[in-house]
Amino acid sequence: MKLREAVSWLRGTLQRNLIPCLEECGERPLTEKERQLVSILELLQIEKFAGRPVQRFGRKPWERQALARAFVGKAVYNHPTTRATIAALQGSPVFRCICGLVRPSEIPSEATFSRAFGEFARHGLGEKVHEALVAQYVKPTLLGHISRDATAIRGREKPTARLRPPKPAPRKKGPLRRGEVRAPKP
């Protein structure tokens, strides 16, 4: 499926099925940014790549899929810090629900977000998602549109010579002759 077809299919599916269902579940209609976030999350399907870490002992790790969705939300909403994302998650139940965190008590701390982000960076989550999107939508087709600018640019081979002020004639050494006046020093 080409990218254009996938996006048009996705738009139709989102507008007919998913977004009306989300609006029914929520208290208010979705804003434009929330619709954009839902579209991006549906296209990326980041949950496939953010799997659960295997851990035998200790405290259970936080849901990595929800944290990955929250980081995509951080990029969509242009939050400068993780604290701003946490504040937005606490303030907006719809954003929290889209990310997969149902109750406000499920929002992890800033340190947990930082550890999860470090883990995503170590495992190359962004690169994996990008490679999957390219393999799915771009690789099946041949791109044959390469444009190069071959306009001749006129230029000089050598730099131009700088104009220097002429040097004054050297003064003869010795005493002054009759009628000669010495020029004052600058």
Short mmCIF file of N, CA, C and O in Angstrom, two decimals, residues 16 19 27 35 43 49 55 58 68 79 88 116 144 152 171:
data_model
loop_
_atom_site.label_atom_id
_atom_site.label_comp_id
_atom_site.label_asym_id
_atom_site.label_seq_id
_atom_site.Cartn_x
_atom_site.Cartn_y
_atom_site.Cartn_z
N ARG A 16 -14.51 8.13 10.45
CA ARG A 16 -15.76 7.39 10.54
C ARG A 16 -15.89 6.57 11.82
O ARG A 16 -16.98 6.44 12.37
N ILE A 19 -12.43 8.35 15.88
CA ILE A 19 -12.62 9.66 16.52
C ILE A 19 -14.04 9.81 17.07
O ILE A 19 -14.20 10.27 18.21
N GLU A 27 -15.74 13.45 27.75
CA GLU A 27 -16.76 14.40 28.20
C GLU A 27 -16.99 15.50 27.17
O GLU A 27 -18.02 16.14 27.17
N ARG A 35 -6.97 15.33 17.85
CA ARG A 35 -7.23 14.56 16.62
C ARG A 35 -5.92 14.27 15.88
O ARG A 35 -5.71 13.17 15.38
N LEU A 43 -1.03 5.98 12.82
CA LEU A 43 -0.13 5.75 11.70
C LEU A 43 1.18 5.11 12.15
O LEU A 43 1.68 4.18 11.53
N PHE A 49 6.64 -1.51 18.83
CA PHE A 49 8.08 -1.41 19.00
C PHE A 49 8.51 -1.11 20.43
O PHE A 49 9.68 -1.24 20.76
N GLN A 55 11.35 -8.66 33.18
CA GLN A 55 11.93 -8.43 34.49
C GLN A 55 11.41 -9.51 35.43
O GLN A 55 10.21 -9.74 35.51
N GLY A 58 11.84 -7.51 41.56
CA GLY A 58 11.67 -6.10 41.81
C GLY A 58 10.30 -5.59 41.41
O GLY A 58 9.39 -6.33 41.06
N ALA A 68 5.61 5.53 25.66
CA ALA A 68 5.99 5.85 24.28
C ALA A 68 4.94 6.76 23.65
O ALA A 68 5.27 7.72 22.95
N HIS A 79 5.85 20.26 23.94
CA HIS A 79 6.19 20.52 25.33
C HIS A 79 7.71 20.60 25.45
O HIS A 79 8.42 19.71 25.00
N ALA A 88 0.42 18.29 31.61
CA ALA A 88 -0.67 18.16 30.63
C ALA A 88 -1.42 16.85 30.83
O ALA A 88 -2.65 16.81 30.67
N ALA A 116 12.64 5.74 31.08
CA ALA A 116 12.01 5.14 29.90
C ALA A 116 12.54 5.77 28.63
O ALA A 116 12.82 5.08 27.64
N GLY A 144 11.82 8.10 -8.69
CA GLY A 144 12.60 8.52 -9.83
C GLY A 144 12.63 10.01 -10.03
O GLY A 144 12.78 10.48 -11.15
N ALA A 152 25.42 27.19 -14.30
CA ALA A 152 26.81 27.65 -14.21
C ALA A 152 26.87 28.91 -13.35
O ALA A 152 26.06 29.82 -13.51
N ARG A 171 62.88 59.67 3.00
CA ARG A 171 63.58 60.92 3.29
C ARG A 171 65.07 60.67 3.31
O ARG A 171 65.52 59.64 3.81
#
